Amino acid sequence: MSAPVVIRGGRIIDPSANTDTVGDLLLQDGVVRSVGDRLGAIDGAIEIDATGRVVSPGFVDVHCHLREPGREDVETIATGAAAAAAGGFTAVCAMPNTDPVTDNQAAVGFVKRQGEAARQARVYPIGAITIGQKGERLAEFGEMVGAGAVAVSDDGKPVVSAQMMRSALEYARTFNIPVADHCEDPTLAAGGAMNEGFISARLGLKGIPAEAEEIMAIRDILLARLTGGHVHLCHMSTVGSVELIRWGKERGIRVTAEVCPHHLSLTEDAVEGYDTNAKMNPPLRTAKDVEALQQAVKDGTIDVIATDHAPHHYDEKEREFSDAPNGIIGLETALAVNITWLVKRGVVDVRTLIEKMSCAPARLFGLPGGTFAKGALGDVTVFDPTAEWKVDAATFRSKGRNTPYRGHTLTGRVDATVVGGRVVFQRGE
Amino acid sequence: MSGLLGKDLLGLEYLTAEQITQVLDTAVPLKEISERAIKKVPTLRGATVVNLFFEASTRTRISFEFAEKRMSADTVNVASAGSSVSKGETLVDTARNLEAMRIDMVVIRHGSSGAARFLAERIESNVINAGDGTHEHPTQGLLDLLTLRDRFGDLRGKRVCICGDVLHSRVARSNIWGLTKLGAEVAVCGPRSLLPNAMEEFNVTIFDRIEQAIEWADALNILRLQLERMQAGHIPSLREYNRVFGVTRERLERAPRDILILHPGPMNRGVEIDSDVADGPHSVILDQVTNGVAVRMAVLYLLAGHNPKLAAAAKGGA
């Protein structure tokens, strides 16, 4: 039995219980015992001083790539889970586009076991929608859920066939799991390297129009209407997608959506100079899109913020732009990017940010956590919403170094992360 | 080494009107060198230039090689086939290995946009972009400008229409920047499926019909139509392209004024341009090729840190 943990004097914010109070938090036997009451000395307890800090239910990332099995040279489940902990995440959902693809119960079980062995952030596997992510045959959702999968997705690729997507949404209802889709019309996006617009035309890079995403987004929303299934739209990046999601939600369709910190902060301007660390899919868009996405976080059209953490090897990014792979790391910068671009600028308050990074993702994906209800998991993130720090990727726990925020000074820093009542990360002085 | 142009020539977008004018001014006296019986001056003696061509090229590669040799540089040609590139070596490793052999300049042609800049940021040698993907082909832009200037004297207010596949053309981009900076009015004409969606933002006029372009222009720069564009579904057929967008003698005869005809080559006769036009009295297509050597000599000369004002003297062997 691990020692009790007392987190003292912090501002405890739990949107799920409408809590916002300064006080102490006690974790014992891996669960939340006491919220807000001032506590005396507790024998053998681990003390965390949270004065001036925010104490939040642990962050939950419903979208990350941990690369194991297959690309252990760029990330392992252990390094990814450690990076998650350092970024304040107590749980992450690992996308199945591994090698081999996580499309069966044995593979799902492997991811789960590796996550447990790492003893960092909790790792929840996401199973593939189709075998080998080929879009041809449904994977065995039931077996995968039995082995620990919490959702299905062919992320990295869209489910091209509308019929296949329909079946997935219908079939997933049995197991009450979301079907997370990477919305991209592959014919419109083919060969694309960045957002389509004046900058892509100037740089001579093939553009990906916003419509490539929006066409699939509305298709998925309509299929959710048809089937009653829960469609979760990954990494939304355009003003048009926001409008379509709003349209779907107004009609009571079971659509939820996520946005990534980079799409809330950076624009296509970051690609100037052919910086491959500004290359991701969907691509960085325009200032208008960023503005619309920020507002969508505020008004609830977008449910969650997810990282799409995608480590790549230095050599793969250190090359010609069109040949470099898509994706950036995000676990260790997500909180600070969100605070810098959303909270500091007054778009949302810290409470809303916690809702988007902890409560909502846990709720939508049916995960324990995202709350300090008595007896809930002892998953806690302690962060300083005002601390400034300069991004130095060399210090990251992730193996990835591919971040466009390198050298940026950001606001907001994680001080401690507790998973199941066990301190897995604590910032040294 | 750095002078008027800085370390590298990556694109005309990044040059000022003054810099472009100085390159053209520098090229003028250098033209004469190629007219001599002994076509050689010692200006770049001892300098080593590597021509790194990752894409097939005849005209540009030979033009650079002549320019280098007529300036007495030592040159080496590396093509991707038959080099370590075909064994999977990365661009940056290839360049660093070359640089370890103590070279001074690299001329690079590469299929990826931004490849020249990528290289320039990673090696100390001067880098000249000889065409990177669909981004820029600055020396082609410069030789087009020189050819137009030879005929028009001053480009200010002159109307130049770039015709054809602007979407995939690095020549088009370099021309748009160069012409705009020197004060010309620029238009483009082609099927919308071969124009960038954001074309208006380049501040150019767009003509949907070649007849309108011909009525408007003082010069047409007619781009090569890559045959692959048909397979990719951008246009239905070469036959229809010629019928709708081809620059033909009949169409030019209806023009209100003589129109100068440029083409960066290689030409698809009977597709974007008819032979009557290519070989006609207003074609300056071969002048472009001649000017290409002089412009490249000027770029080499300037990147090597020489003074543009002394270009005339360099002819004598400075």
XYZ file of C-alpha atoms in Angstrom:
747
model
C 0.000 0.000 0.000
C 1.498 3.293 -1.037
C 1.830 6.207 1.346
C -0.962 8.800 1.491
C -0.391 11.980 -0.508
C -1.392 15.400 0.812
C -1.451 18.270 -1.644
C -1.600 21.372 0.487
C -2.839 24.873 -0.010
C -3.608 24.774 -3.720
C -6.553 26.151 -5.624
C -8.568 22.997 -6.174
C -10.648 23.223 -9.310
C -12.939 20.342 -10.244
C -15.448 21.406 -12.893
C -17.209 18.032 -12.619
C -18.292 18.894 -9.068
C -18.379 22.656 -9.526
C -15.537 22.949 -7.025
C -13.197 25.926 -6.937
C -11.665 26.308 -3.491
C -8.334 26.817 -1.803
C -7.436 23.963 0.480
C -5.889 20.528 0.795
C -6.432 17.356 -1.165
C -5.871 13.957 0.389
C -5.262 10.809 -1.604
C -5.181 7.485 0.165
C -5.179 3.917 -1.115
C -5.042 5.304 -4.634
C -8.265 7.281 -4.417
C -9.519 10.728 -3.432
C -10.350 10.867 0.294
C -10.822 14.508 1.081
C -11.252 17.644 -1.010
C -10.708 21.158 0.273
C -10.704 20.632 4.035
C -7.589 21.850 5.802
C -5.772 18.794 7.092
C -3.397 18.350 10.002
C -0.209 16.319 9.855
C -0.699 12.807 8.492
C 1.746 10.109 9.490
C 3.995 8.923 6.685
C 2.259 11.038 4.073
C 4.003 12.467 1.040
C 3.541 16.220 1.122
C 3.178 18.405 -1.948
C 3.100 22.137 -1.373
C 0.632 23.576 -3.880
C 0.581 27.145 -2.588
C -0.170 29.429 -5.523
C -0.785 26.415 -7.736
C -3.848 24.911 -9.337
C -4.831 21.385 -8.296
C -6.800 19.735 -11.073
C -8.158 16.290 -11.835
C -5.444 14.668 -13.944
C -5.391 15.577 -17.614
C -6.630 12.982 -20.080
C -5.349 12.918 -23.664
C -7.638 11.026 -26.005
C -5.257 11.216 -28.946
C -1.574 10.403 -28.938
C 0.866 8.221 -30.831
C 3.219 6.210 -28.664
C 4.784 4.346 -31.611
C 5.135 0.994 -29.863
C 5.158 -1.591 -31.303
C 7.137 -0.798 -34.440
C 8.965 2.470 -33.967
C 10.544 2.111 -30.568
C 13.396 4.252 -31.886
C 11.129 7.328 -31.859
C 8.978 6.575 -28.789
C 8.049 3.695 -26.549
C 4.987 3.326 -24.421
C 7.253 3.872 -21.409
C 8.837 7.092 -22.714
C 5.513 8.325 -24.029
C 3.790 7.652 -20.728
C 6.626 9.420 -18.893
C 6.301 12.402 -21.240
C 2.577 12.385 -20.557
C 3.192 12.464 -16.805
C 5.636 15.345 -17.195
C 2.982 17.195 -19.166
C 0.388 16.684 -16.436
C -1.487 13.857 -18.141
C -2.560 11.036 -15.876
C -4.110 9.072 -18.738
C -3.522 8.901 -22.462
C -5.210 7.009 -25.270
C -2.739 5.427 -27.674
C -3.700 5.449 -31.344
C -3.476 2.097 -33.113
C -1.416 3.081 -36.175
C 1.515 1.082 -34.879
C 3.480 -1.569 -36.761
C 1.859 -4.029 -36.708
C -1.436 -2.191 -36.413
C -3.215 -2.526 -33.048
C -6.236 -4.222 -34.590
C -6.800 -7.325 -32.421
C -7.090 -8.281 -28.785
C -3.505 -9.517 -28.472
C -2.109 -6.237 -29.748
C -4.462 -4.217 -27.551
C -3.436 -6.313 -24.568
C 0.220 -5.680 -25.328
C -0.266 -1.919 -25.314
C -2.183 -2.121 -22.062
C 0.458 -4.282 -20.381
C 3.308 -2.052 -21.550
C 1.428 0.901 -20.130
C 0.942 -0.803 -16.793
C 4.602 -1.802 -16.682
C 5.681 1.782 -17.310
C 3.891 2.930 -14.135
C 3.611 6.498 -15.387
C 0.441 7.922 -16.925
C -2.289 5.335 -17.492
C -2.268 4.092 -21.065
C -5.593 3.200 -22.674
C -5.370 1.491 -26.055
C -7.511 2.541 -28.984
C -8.153 -0.305 -31.405
C -8.253 0.002 -35.171
C -11.601 0.305 -36.934
C -10.502 -1.909 -39.792
C -7.968 -4.679 -40.010
C -4.570 -3.221 -40.806
C -6.314 0.179 -41.087
C -6.930 -0.820 -44.663
C -10.571 0.159 -44.676
C -11.678 -3.257 -45.915
C -12.841 -5.400 -42.965
C -14.006 -4.399 -39.503
C -11.630 -5.306 -36.706
C -13.030 -7.274 -33.763
C -14.310 -4.416 -31.595
C -15.704 -6.764 -28.961
C -12.483 -8.669 -28.449
C -10.472 -5.453 -28.378
C -12.776 -3.843 -25.835
C -12.449 -7.006 -23.766
C -8.678 -6.564 -23.854
C -8.885 -2.935 -22.773
C -9.609 -0.812 -25.842
C -11.621 2.312 -25.037
C -12.418 3.470 -28.573
C -11.713 2.593 -32.185
C -9.983 4.688 -34.821
C -8.043 4.332 -38.066
C -6.318 7.627 -37.219
C -3.611 8.636 -39.614
C -6.047 7.653 -42.311
C -9.714 8.357 -42.840
C -12.263 5.584 -43.205
C -12.733 6.189 -46.894
C -15.818 4.085 -47.494
C -19.010 5.628 -46.185
C -20.495 2.158 -45.909
C -17.582 0.975 -43.738
C -17.932 4.031 -41.518
C -21.628 3.373 -41.234
C -20.997 -0.209 -40.148
C -18.369 0.877 -37.631
C -20.732 3.399 -36.043
C -23.542 0.856 -35.879
C -21.386 -1.968 -34.602
C -19.668 0.223 -31.979
C -23.035 0.872 -30.328
C -22.999 -2.628 -28.865
C -19.889 -1.768 -26.882
C -20.778 1.878 -26.276
C -17.443 3.198 -27.569
C -16.756 6.212 -29.734
C -15.549 5.832 -33.307
C -12.818 8.434 -33.722
C -12.292 9.496 -37.320
C -9.442 11.286 -39.014
C -11.442 13.472 -41.373
C -9.707 13.824 -44.683
C -10.876 13.266 -48.230
C -7.820 11.434 -49.503
C -8.269 12.497 -53.119
C -8.457 16.195 -52.275
C -5.582 15.988 -49.836
C -3.339 13.750 -51.942
C 0.260 14.918 -52.016
C -0.567 17.913 -49.840
C 2.071 19.269 -47.494
C 0.433 22.319 -45.904
C -2.720 24.409 -45.892
C -3.822 25.488 -49.350
C -3.597 29.218 -49.797
C -1.275 32.016 -50.776
C 1.614 30.693 -48.690
C 1.438 27.221 -50.239
C 1.253 28.820 -53.686
C 4.293 30.990 -52.942
C 6.343 28.197 -51.433
C 5.444 25.827 -54.228
C 4.014 23.260 -51.820
C 0.895 21.328 -52.663
C -1.918 22.563 -50.498
C -4.585 20.716 -48.537
C -7.837 22.664 -48.744
C -10.052 23.045 -45.685
C -12.729 21.231 -47.680
C -10.735 17.987 -47.535
C -11.493 17.917 -43.817
C -14.965 19.420 -43.946
C -16.322 16.995 -46.535
C -15.432 14.065 -44.280
C -16.609 15.866 -41.148
C -20.100 16.383 -42.521
C -20.185 12.858 -43.935
C -19.377 11.487 -40.497
C -21.941 13.711 -38.813
C -24.603 12.544 -41.241
C -23.627 8.922 -40.679
C -23.884 9.465 -36.921
C -27.388 10.779 -37.540
C -28.193 7.743 -39.623
C -26.817 5.207 -37.164
C -27.178 6.779 -33.741
C -23.531 5.923 -33.176
C -21.065 8.195 -31.396
C -18.666 9.760 -33.860
C -15.673 11.589 -32.448
C -13.961 13.901 -34.916
C -10.211 14.050 -34.399
C -8.041 17.158 -34.644
C -10.488 19.629 -36.152
C -8.688 22.484 -37.861
C -11.047 24.713 -39.838
C -13.744 27.296 -39.341
C -15.978 25.248 -41.629
C -15.618 22.125 -39.479
C -16.639 24.130 -36.435
C -19.798 25.265 -38.225
C -20.611 21.708 -39.283
C -20.124 20.330 -35.765
C -22.342 23.067 -34.405
C -24.963 22.135 -36.988
C -24.787 18.502 -35.889
C -24.959 19.245 -32.180
C -27.927 21.560 -32.616
C -29.771 18.600 -34.085
C -28.865 16.281 -31.241
C -26.550 14.133 -33.346
C -23.969 12.198 -31.316
C -20.914 14.071 -32.550
C -18.031 15.118 -30.353
C -14.870 16.846 -31.482
C -11.341 17.527 -30.441
C -8.834 20.233 -31.309
C -5.067 20.211 -30.813
C -3.068 22.902 -29.017
C -1.136 23.671 -32.205
C -4.315 24.412 -34.140
C -5.335 26.776 -31.331
C -2.078 28.689 -31.432
C -0.143 28.569 -34.701
C -1.004 29.454 -38.275
C 0.356 28.399 -41.638
C 2.851 31.250 -41.311
C 4.954 28.844 -39.246
C 5.725 26.890 -42.433
C 7.638 29.848 -43.944
C 11.232 28.819 -44.405
C 10.062 25.228 -44.906
C 10.192 24.354 -41.198
C 9.346 20.646 -41.095
C 8.406 21.022 -37.416
C 5.420 23.007 -38.639
C 4.317 20.123 -40.855
C 1.394 18.104 -39.595
C -1.875 16.685 -40.830
C -4.289 18.389 -40.719
C -2.003 21.297 -41.456
C -1.729 24.581 -39.607
C -4.416 26.819 -41.062
C -5.146 30.549 -41.076
C -5.656 33.096 -38.308
C -9.385 32.964 -39.030
C -9.433 29.228 -38.375
C -7.448 29.598 -35.144
C -9.880 32.246 -33.954
C -12.912 30.085 -34.786
C -11.406 27.050 -33.030
C -10.657 29.095 -29.911
C -14.232 30.334 -29.850
C -15.472 26.767 -30.375
C -13.553 25.655 -27.287
C -15.162 28.476 -25.378
C -18.733 27.894 -26.552
C -18.556 24.108 -26.254
C -18.753 23.222 -29.943
C -15.372 21.582 -29.465
C -15.506 19.165 -26.540
C -11.907 18.328 -25.800
C -8.337 19.409 -26.409
C -6.111 16.492 -27.419
C -2.430 16.556 -28.288
C -2.033 14.321 -31.370
C 1.443 13.802 -29.911
C 3.396 12.380 -32.860
C 7.088 11.835 -32.303
C 9.361 11.429 -35.309
C 13.054 10.764 -35.582
C 15.324 13.768 -36.077
C 16.577 12.368 -39.369
C 13.054 12.013 -40.719
C 12.266 15.654 -40.061
C 15.724 16.886 -41.108
C 14.971 16.727 -44.805
C 13.130 18.237 -47.749
C 9.736 19.545 -46.627
C 7.572 17.487 -48.945
C 9.369 14.291 -47.898
C 9.243 14.915 -44.139
C 6.573 13.059 -42.135
C 3.557 14.797 -40.600
C 3.287 15.420 -36.899
C 4.737 17.095 -33.844
C 5.137 16.139 -30.214
C 2.699 17.730 -27.812
C 2.413 16.021 -24.441
C 4.960 18.206 -22.682
C 3.832 21.531 -24.165
C 0.034 21.122 -24.277
C -0.793 22.793 -20.963
C 1.551 25.707 -21.524
C 0.386 26.284 -25.098
C -3.227 26.230 -23.961
C -2.581 28.619 -21.094
C -0.472 30.932 -23.251
C -2.948 31.163 -26.113
C -6.300 30.598 -24.400
C -6.164 31.524 -20.729
C -3.629 34.341 -20.792
C -5.448 36.006 -23.667
C -8.758 35.720 -21.914
C -10.448 33.297 -24.329
C -11.300 30.796 -21.587
C -10.653 30.564 -17.855
C -8.613 27.879 -16.125
C -11.764 26.033 -15.124
C -12.876 25.675 -18.755
C -9.402 24.554 -19.731
C -9.542 21.813 -17.078
C -12.951 20.781 -18.390
C -11.458 20.392 -21.888
C -8.275 18.653 -20.785
C -9.614 16.402 -18.032
C -13.342 16.099 -17.349
C -14.725 16.029 -20.890
C -12.178 13.628 -22.382
C -12.668 11.192 -19.495
C -16.438 11.421 -19.789
C -16.607 11.067 -23.593
C -14.289 8.080 -23.718
C -15.849 6.459 -20.642
C -12.641 6.575 -18.613
C -12.363 6.774 -14.849
C -10.854 10.092 -13.781
C -11.582 13.671 -14.672
C -13.148 14.221 -11.258
C -12.383 14.575 -7.546
C -15.632 12.950 -6.470
C -14.974 11.115 -3.240
C -13.580 7.672 -3.988
C -12.528 8.690 -7.528
C -9.131 7.727 -8.850
C -6.296 9.573 -7.193
C -5.239 11.135 -10.508
C -4.144 14.712 -9.946
C -2.254 17.406 -11.811
C -0.685 20.314 -9.941
C 0.347 23.225 -12.122
C 1.454 26.814 -11.909
C -0.667 28.845 -14.318
C 1.701 31.799 -14.292
C 5.200 30.277 -14.448
C 7.090 31.116 -17.624
C 9.559 28.754 -19.197
C 11.489 28.480 -22.418
C 10.915 25.372 -24.488
C 14.040 23.260 -24.767
C 13.117 19.968 -26.398
C 16.365 18.412 -25.235
C 14.920 18.282 -21.712
C 11.785 16.379 -22.742
C 11.028 12.888 -21.542
C 9.605 12.041 -24.916
C 12.168 10.717 -27.367
C 10.729 13.168 -29.865
C 12.274 16.586 -30.397
C 9.992 17.689 -33.212
C 8.233 20.725 -31.812
C 7.493 24.060 -33.474
C 7.552 25.713 -30.039
C 11.294 25.249 -29.664
C 12.693 28.446 -28.197
C 9.243 29.870 -27.428
C 8.646 31.254 -23.957
C 5.380 29.784 -22.700
C 3.298 30.342 -19.602
C 2.020 27.529 -17.396
C 4.019 24.664 -16.014
C 3.252 21.318 -14.444
C 4.650 20.902 -10.941
C 3.446 17.443 -10.029
C 1.461 14.593 -11.477
C -0.111 11.910 -9.337
C -1.545 8.699 -10.777
C -3.588 6.422 -8.537
C -2.242 8.156 -5.465
C 1.359 7.697 -6.543
C 3.540 10.674 -7.473
C 4.842 9.927 -10.969
C 6.241 13.350 -11.731
C 7.462 16.179 -9.566
C 9.415 19.159 -10.805
C 12.764 19.546 -9.115
C 13.667 22.989 -7.872
C 32.056 35.017 -49.569
C 29.183 37.399 -49.766
C 28.495 40.483 -51.759
C 25.538 42.165 -53.390
C 23.360 39.051 -53.322
C 24.392 37.703 -49.940
C 25.427 34.074 -49.630
C 22.872 32.382 -51.833
C 20.479 32.863 -54.706
C 17.327 31.027 -53.664
C 14.564 32.938 -55.401
C 13.596 36.294 -56.846
C 10.973 36.737 -54.128
C 13.826 37.396 -51.726
C 15.634 39.998 -53.857
C 14.993 43.709 -54.128
C 14.435 45.519 -57.416
C 17.912 47.018 -57.023
C 19.541 43.639 -56.607
C 17.743 42.256 -59.643
C 18.713 45.266 -61.726
C 22.328 44.908 -60.659
C 22.403 41.264 -61.691
C 21.013 42.191 -65.089
C 23.454 45.106 -65.408
C 26.282 42.782 -64.508
C 25.176 40.246 -67.117
C 25.214 42.746 -69.979
C 28.985 43.179 -70.348
C 29.543 39.453 -69.673
C 27.521 38.528 -72.746
C 30.396 39.501 -74.974
C 32.666 36.804 -73.540
C 30.578 34.115 -75.190
C 30.969 35.832 -78.568
C 34.761 35.493 -78.566
C 36.850 32.860 -80.253
C 38.445 32.109 -76.886
C 35.448 32.130 -74.565
C 37.201 32.361 -71.240
C 38.113 34.863 -68.564
C 40.045 34.014 -65.409
C 37.619 35.627 -62.952
C 36.692 32.479 -61.011
C 40.007 30.696 -61.415
C 40.595 28.373 -58.485
C 36.952 28.309 -57.417
C 35.239 24.929 -57.314
C 31.612 24.663 -58.315
C 29.483 21.547 -57.960
C 26.429 21.160 -60.160
C 24.130 18.965 -58.097
C 21.254 17.856 -60.285
C 18.641 15.633 -58.683
C 16.285 16.096 -61.612
C 16.854 15.682 -65.309
C 17.950 18.886 -66.982
C 19.712 19.610 -70.220
C 19.439 23.299 -70.883
C 19.918 24.615 -67.369
C 22.732 22.256 -66.470
C 24.680 22.950 -69.669
C 24.072 26.670 -69.365
C 25.464 26.701 -65.821
C 28.403 24.577 -66.886
C 29.273 26.940 -69.732
C 28.943 29.916 -67.429
C 31.252 28.316 -64.876
C 33.823 27.222 -67.452
C 33.880 30.556 -69.234
C 34.688 32.129 -65.869
C 37.465 29.516 -65.351
C 35.895 27.797 -62.359
C 36.584 24.118 -61.786
C 33.299 22.273 -62.118
C 32.003 18.886 -61.162
C 28.623 17.533 -62.214
C 26.742 15.217 -59.903
C 23.519 13.633 -61.049
C 21.329 11.686 -58.667
C 21.481 8.526 -60.748
C 24.920 6.956 -60.383
C 25.765 8.863 -57.202
C 25.420 7.944 -53.550
C 21.975 9.549 -53.660
C 20.763 6.451 -55.457
C 22.072 4.488 -52.460
C 19.777 6.422 -50.145
C 22.117 9.145 -48.943
C 20.267 12.202 -47.650
C 20.570 15.580 -49.292
C 22.323 17.064 -46.315
C 24.857 14.228 -46.134
C 25.584 14.518 -49.834
C 26.202 18.233 -49.499
C 28.320 17.941 -46.359
C 30.490 15.342 -48.032
C 31.000 17.586 -51.013
C 31.821 20.469 -48.744
C 34.368 18.353 -46.908
C 36.233 18.276 -50.215
C 36.472 22.072 -49.999
C 34.165 23.467 -52.597
C 32.990 27.041 -53.049
C 29.585 26.875 -54.653
C 26.755 24.461 -55.239
C 24.241 24.766 -58.041
C 21.268 22.622 -57.099
C 18.294 21.364 -59.082
C 15.882 19.351 -56.960
C 12.326 18.062 -57.183
C 11.306 19.296 -53.731
C 10.279 22.895 -53.118
C 12.579 24.448 -50.546
C 15.452 22.027 -51.198
C 17.859 24.819 -52.187
C 17.118 26.758 -49.020
C 17.398 23.598 -46.953
C 20.878 23.087 -48.340
C 21.874 26.743 -48.058
C 21.043 26.762 -44.349
C 23.254 23.753 -43.730
C 26.446 24.395 -45.675
C 28.824 27.302 -45.892
C 29.245 27.262 -49.648
C 27.220 29.594 -51.820
C 24.069 27.908 -53.063
C 22.387 28.729 -56.355
C 18.886 27.441 -56.876
C 18.636 25.953 -60.358
C 15.006 24.998 -59.798
C 13.401 23.567 -56.652
C 10.160 21.697 -57.085
C 7.367 24.064 -57.976
C 8.881 26.920 -55.985
C 11.369 29.022 -57.952
C 13.865 28.970 -60.778
C 15.536 32.317 -60.220
C 18.158 32.212 -62.972
C 15.406 31.406 -65.485
C 13.474 34.380 -64.165
C 16.556 36.580 -64.501
C 17.272 35.498 -68.062
C 13.638 36.154 -68.987
C 13.929 39.622 -67.469
C 17.167 40.301 -69.319
C 15.623 39.184 -72.610
C 12.606 41.428 -72.084
C 14.807 44.330 -71.039
C 16.988 43.903 -74.131
C 13.889 44.481 -76.248
C 11.876 46.915 -74.152
C 14.667 48.879 -72.493
C 12.568 49.489 -69.412
C 10.037 47.021 -68.018
C 7.977 49.576 -66.169
C 4.404 49.523 -67.433
C 5.097 46.701 -69.881
C 2.479 43.994 -69.897
C 3.683 40.438 -69.617
C 1.326 37.470 -69.533
C 2.494 34.102 -68.258
C 0.531 31.412 -70.041
C -0.239 27.846 -69.054
C 0.466 25.644 -66.066
C 1.227 28.254 -63.424
C 0.221 25.854 -60.641
C 3.204 23.577 -61.155
C 5.631 26.123 -62.563
C 8.684 27.410 -60.721
C 9.415 29.553 -63.782
C 6.063 31.288 -63.345
C 6.746 32.142 -59.716
C 10.205 33.565 -60.404
C 8.792 35.563 -63.311
C 5.928 36.967 -61.259
C 8.283 38.205 -58.529
C 10.915 39.539 -60.905
C 8.525 41.277 -63.277
C 6.475 42.786 -60.481
C 9.556 44.131 -58.751
C 10.815 45.750 -61.948
C 7.494 47.491 -62.441
C 5.933 45.408 -65.212
C 2.232 44.595 -65.223
C 1.788 40.863 -64.893
C -1.072 38.620 -65.943
C -1.555 34.885 -66.087
C -3.671 32.899 -68.490
C -4.526 29.232 -68.293
C -7.209 26.792 -67.295
C -8.266 27.445 -63.690
C -7.357 23.865 -62.895
C -3.726 24.822 -63.568
C -3.715 28.085 -61.610
C -3.233 28.256 -57.833
C -6.492 28.926 -56.008
C -4.845 31.925 -54.355
C -3.652 33.395 -57.669
C -5.286 36.797 -57.038
C -3.107 37.310 -54.002
C -0.037 37.538 -56.219
C -1.520 40.813 -57.508
C -1.716 39.629 -61.077
C -4.512 39.875 -63.622
C -6.128 36.588 -64.588
C -7.338 35.867 -68.100
C -9.502 32.840 -68.690
C -9.145 33.092 -72.467
C -5.901 33.288 -74.403
C -7.546 35.728 -76.820
C -7.952 38.241 -73.980
C -4.336 37.789 -72.968
C -3.181 38.403 -76.526
C -5.262 41.529 -76.784
C -3.708 42.853 -73.575
C -0.057 41.816 -73.638
C 3.241 43.194 -74.868
C 4.880 39.828 -74.264
C 3.778 36.267 -73.615
C 5.883 33.877 -71.589
C 4.469 30.508 -72.599
C 5.051 27.709 -70.116
C 5.640 24.119 -71.017
C 2.599 21.928 -70.465
C 3.770 18.811 -68.677
C 2.173 15.774 -70.203
C 1.518 14.297 -66.733
C -1.080 17.005 -66.086
C -3.492 15.235 -68.356
C -3.204 11.943 -66.474
C -3.705 13.797 -63.187
C -7.007 15.106 -64.496
C -6.129 18.798 -64.679
C -7.035 19.001 -68.361
C -8.934 16.640 -70.628
C -6.523 16.428 -73.568
C -3.549 18.067 -75.228
C -5.654 18.512 -78.327
C -8.231 20.584 -76.497
C -5.496 22.487 -74.684
C -4.074 23.550 -78.023
C -7.524 24.459 -79.327
C -8.373 26.607 -76.300
C -5.026 27.862 -74.962
C -2.488 27.269 -77.726
C -0.599 30.329 -78.935
C -1.069 30.183 -82.680
C -0.214 32.491 -85.546
C -3.907 33.070 -86.259
C -4.492 34.272 -82.734
C -1.421 36.501 -82.704
C -2.417 38.076 -86.004
C -5.474 39.527 -84.297
C -3.333 41.242 -81.665
C -3.389 45.037 -81.652
C 0.439 45.134 -81.433
C 3.462 42.931 -81.951
C 3.852 40.544 -79.061
C 7.195 39.233 -77.912
C 7.164 35.464 -77.469
C 9.154 33.762 -74.721
C 9.246 30.095 -73.741
C 11.517 28.558 -71.087
C 11.707 25.267 -72.983
C 11.595 22.502 -73.721
C 8.690 23.248 -76.056
C 5.779 21.010 -76.911
C 5.273 22.264 -80.422
C 1.631 22.057 -81.376
C 0.454 22.023 -77.778
C 1.099 25.277 -75.917
C 2.854 26.919 -78.855
C 2.689 26.435 -82.605
C 5.869 26.182 -84.640
C 4.902 29.271 -86.656
C 5.048 31.243 -83.435
C 8.078 29.556 -81.895
C 10.124 30.156 -85.027
C 8.378 33.395 -85.960
C 9.695 36.959 -86.163
C 8.667 37.901 -82.624
C 10.121 34.859 -80.905
C 13.046 35.558 -78.580
C 13.256 31.976 -77.373
C 16.838 31.451 -78.497
C 17.859 34.863 -77.142
C 16.652 33.584 -73.786
C 19.023 30.656 -74.049
C 21.946 32.913 -75.010
C 21.157 35.289 -72.170
C 20.969 32.339 -69.787
C 24.731 31.872 -69.911
C 25.419 35.576 -69.272
C 22.966 35.791 -66.403
C 24.466 32.728 -64.748
C 27.965 34.155 -65.188
C 26.722 37.307 -63.469
C 25.222 35.341 -60.576
C 28.422 33.331 -60.088
C 30.459 36.505 -60.279
C 28.338 38.335 -57.732
C 28.022 35.450 -55.313
C 31.798 35.101 -55.410
C 31.858 38.557 -53.864
C 32.920 40.540 -56.904
C 31.876 44.132 -57.387
C 29.099 44.595 -59.939
C 30.695 47.823 -61.121
C 33.806 45.960 -62.184
C 31.994 43.443 -64.388
C 33.065 45.249 -67.546
C 36.662 45.144 -66.390
C 36.347 41.466 -65.534
C 35.925 40.732 -69.195
C 39.516 41.747 -69.650
C 40.693 39.384 -66.960
C 40.372 41.089 -63.563
